[in-house]
PDB file of C-alpha atoms in Angstrom:
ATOM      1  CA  UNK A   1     127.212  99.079  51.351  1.00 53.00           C
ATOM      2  CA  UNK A   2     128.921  95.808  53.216  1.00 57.00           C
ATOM      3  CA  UNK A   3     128.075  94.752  56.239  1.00 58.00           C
ATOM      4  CA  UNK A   4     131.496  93.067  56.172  1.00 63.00           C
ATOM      5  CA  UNK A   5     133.855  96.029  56.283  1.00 62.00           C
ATOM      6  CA  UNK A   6     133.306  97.427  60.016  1.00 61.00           C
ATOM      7  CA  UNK A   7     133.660 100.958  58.371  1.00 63.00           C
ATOM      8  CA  UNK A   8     130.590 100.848  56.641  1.00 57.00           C
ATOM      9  CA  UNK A   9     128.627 100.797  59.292  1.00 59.00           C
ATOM     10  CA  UNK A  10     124.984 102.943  59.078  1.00 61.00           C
ATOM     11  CA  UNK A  11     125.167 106.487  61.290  1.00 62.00           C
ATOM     12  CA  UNK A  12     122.634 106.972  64.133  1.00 64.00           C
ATOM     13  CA  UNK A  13     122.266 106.908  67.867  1.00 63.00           C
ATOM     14  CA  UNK A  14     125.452 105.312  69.352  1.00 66.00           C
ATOM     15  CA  UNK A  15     125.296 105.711  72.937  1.00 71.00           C
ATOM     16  CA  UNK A  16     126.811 103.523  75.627  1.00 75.00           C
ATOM     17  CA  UNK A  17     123.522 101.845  77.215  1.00 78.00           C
ATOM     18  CA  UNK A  18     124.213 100.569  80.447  1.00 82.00           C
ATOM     19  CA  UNK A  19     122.014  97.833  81.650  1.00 84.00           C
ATOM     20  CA  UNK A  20     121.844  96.395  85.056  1.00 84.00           C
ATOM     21  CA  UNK A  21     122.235  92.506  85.786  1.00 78.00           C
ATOM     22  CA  UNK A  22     121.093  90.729  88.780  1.00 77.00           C
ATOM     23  CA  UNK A  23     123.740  90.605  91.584  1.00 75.00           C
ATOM     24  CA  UNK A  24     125.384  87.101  92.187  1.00 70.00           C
ATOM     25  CA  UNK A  25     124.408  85.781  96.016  1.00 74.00           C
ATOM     26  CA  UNK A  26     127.895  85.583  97.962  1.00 78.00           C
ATOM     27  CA  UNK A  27     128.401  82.347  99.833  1.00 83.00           C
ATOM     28  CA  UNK A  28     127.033  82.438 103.195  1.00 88.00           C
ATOM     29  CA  UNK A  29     130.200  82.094 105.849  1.00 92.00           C
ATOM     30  CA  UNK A  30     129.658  81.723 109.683  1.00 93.00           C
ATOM     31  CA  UNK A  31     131.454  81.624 112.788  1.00 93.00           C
ATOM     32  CA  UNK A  32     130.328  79.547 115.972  1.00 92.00           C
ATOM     33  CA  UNK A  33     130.950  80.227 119.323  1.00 91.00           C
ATOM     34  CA  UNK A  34     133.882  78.111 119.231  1.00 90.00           C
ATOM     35  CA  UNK A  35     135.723  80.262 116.387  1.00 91.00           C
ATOM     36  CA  UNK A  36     134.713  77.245 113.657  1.00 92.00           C
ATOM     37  CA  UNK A  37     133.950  78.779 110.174  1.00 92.00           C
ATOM     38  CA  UNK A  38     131.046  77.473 108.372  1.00 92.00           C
ATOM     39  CA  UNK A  39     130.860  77.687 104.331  1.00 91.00           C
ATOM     40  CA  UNK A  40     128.473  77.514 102.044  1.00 91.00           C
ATOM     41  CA  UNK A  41     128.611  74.572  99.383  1.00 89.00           C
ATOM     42  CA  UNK A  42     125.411  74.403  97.754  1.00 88.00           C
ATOM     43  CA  UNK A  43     121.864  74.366  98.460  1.00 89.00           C
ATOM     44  CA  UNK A  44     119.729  71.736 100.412  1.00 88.00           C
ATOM     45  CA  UNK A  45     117.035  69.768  98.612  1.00 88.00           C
ATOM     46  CA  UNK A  46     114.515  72.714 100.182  1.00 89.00           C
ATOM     47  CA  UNK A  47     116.471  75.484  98.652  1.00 88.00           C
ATOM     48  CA  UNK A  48     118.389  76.117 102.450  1.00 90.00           C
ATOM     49  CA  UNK A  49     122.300  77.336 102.692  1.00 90.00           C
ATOM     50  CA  UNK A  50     123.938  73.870 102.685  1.00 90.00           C
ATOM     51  CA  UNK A  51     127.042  74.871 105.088  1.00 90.00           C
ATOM     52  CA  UNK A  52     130.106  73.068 105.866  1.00 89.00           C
ATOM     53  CA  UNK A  53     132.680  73.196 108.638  1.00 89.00           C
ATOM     54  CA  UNK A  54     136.206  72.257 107.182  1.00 86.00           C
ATOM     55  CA  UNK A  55     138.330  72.177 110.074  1.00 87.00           C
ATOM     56  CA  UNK A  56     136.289  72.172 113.640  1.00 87.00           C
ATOM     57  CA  UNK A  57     138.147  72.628 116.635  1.00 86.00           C
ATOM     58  CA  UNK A  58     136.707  69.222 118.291  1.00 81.00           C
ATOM     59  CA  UNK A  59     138.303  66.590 115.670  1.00 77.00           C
ATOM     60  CA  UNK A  60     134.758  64.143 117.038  1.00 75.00           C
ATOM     61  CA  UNK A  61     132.977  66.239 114.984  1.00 72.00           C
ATOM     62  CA  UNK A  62     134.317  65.732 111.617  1.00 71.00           C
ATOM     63  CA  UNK A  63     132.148  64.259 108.708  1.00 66.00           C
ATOM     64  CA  UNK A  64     130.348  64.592 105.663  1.00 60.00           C
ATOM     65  CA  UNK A  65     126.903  65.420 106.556  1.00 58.00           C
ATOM     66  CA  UNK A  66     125.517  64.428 103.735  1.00 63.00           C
ATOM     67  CA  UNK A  67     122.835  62.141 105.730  1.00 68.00           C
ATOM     68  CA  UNK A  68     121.563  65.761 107.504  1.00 76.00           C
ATOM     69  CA  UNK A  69     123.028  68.533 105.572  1.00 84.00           C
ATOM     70  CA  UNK A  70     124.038  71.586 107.907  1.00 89.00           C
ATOM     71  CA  UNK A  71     121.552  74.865 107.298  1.00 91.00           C
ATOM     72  CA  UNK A  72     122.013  78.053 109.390  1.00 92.00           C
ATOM     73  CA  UNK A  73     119.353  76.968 111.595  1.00 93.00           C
ATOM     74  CA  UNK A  74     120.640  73.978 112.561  1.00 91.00           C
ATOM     75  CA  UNK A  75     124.188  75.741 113.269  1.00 91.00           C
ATOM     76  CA  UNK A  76     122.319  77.849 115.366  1.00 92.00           C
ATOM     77  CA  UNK A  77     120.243  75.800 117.556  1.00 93.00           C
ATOM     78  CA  UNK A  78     123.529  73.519 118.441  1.00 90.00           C
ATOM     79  CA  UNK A  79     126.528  76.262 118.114  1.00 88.00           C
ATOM     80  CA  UNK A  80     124.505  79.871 119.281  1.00 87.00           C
ATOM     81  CA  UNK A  81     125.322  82.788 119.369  1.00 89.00           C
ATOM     82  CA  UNK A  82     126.553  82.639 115.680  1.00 90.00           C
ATOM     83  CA  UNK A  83     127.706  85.749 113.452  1.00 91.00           C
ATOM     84  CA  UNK A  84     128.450  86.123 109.866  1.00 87.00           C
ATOM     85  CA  UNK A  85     132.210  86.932 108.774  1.00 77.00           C
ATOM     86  CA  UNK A  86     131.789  90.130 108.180  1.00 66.00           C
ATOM     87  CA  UNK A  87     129.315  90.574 111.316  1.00 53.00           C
ATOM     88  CA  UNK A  88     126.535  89.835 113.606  1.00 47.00           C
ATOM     89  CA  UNK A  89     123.947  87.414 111.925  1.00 48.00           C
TER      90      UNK A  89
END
């Protein structure tokens, strides 16, 4: 017997087995009460949704946040009531 010729391969149980694998986490997407949509673009340094807003409607608000990273929370306390894309959050 060869294990290099695929047709000499030993008889036995050859059922499909389907396994399950852990989902992957969508991105996290908001929308203030101004209509702005918030993105998710990583994670903080505590493990917190690190969200983004690409295009806000006040052009004063634009930057990088990278000195105080946007988390839900924050989005929350300064641009409430805030719901998910798909949603209420």
């Amino acid at each position: 017997m060869s294990i290099t010729v695929p047709t000499n391969i030993p008889s036995g149980d050859r059922r499909t087995i389907l396994v399950s694998l852990p989902s992957v986490p969508a991105p996290l997407v908001l929308v203030d009460r101004d209509g702005d949509v918030w993105r998710q673009v990583g994670v903080t340094k505590t493990g917190e949704p690190h969200m983004v807003c690409d295009s806000p409607s006040d052009p004063a608000e634009v930057g990088s946040g990278e000195s105080d990273p946007w988390t839900p929370k924050a989005i929350r306390a300064w641009f409430s009531p805030v719901r998910t894309l798909g949603g209420a959050a």
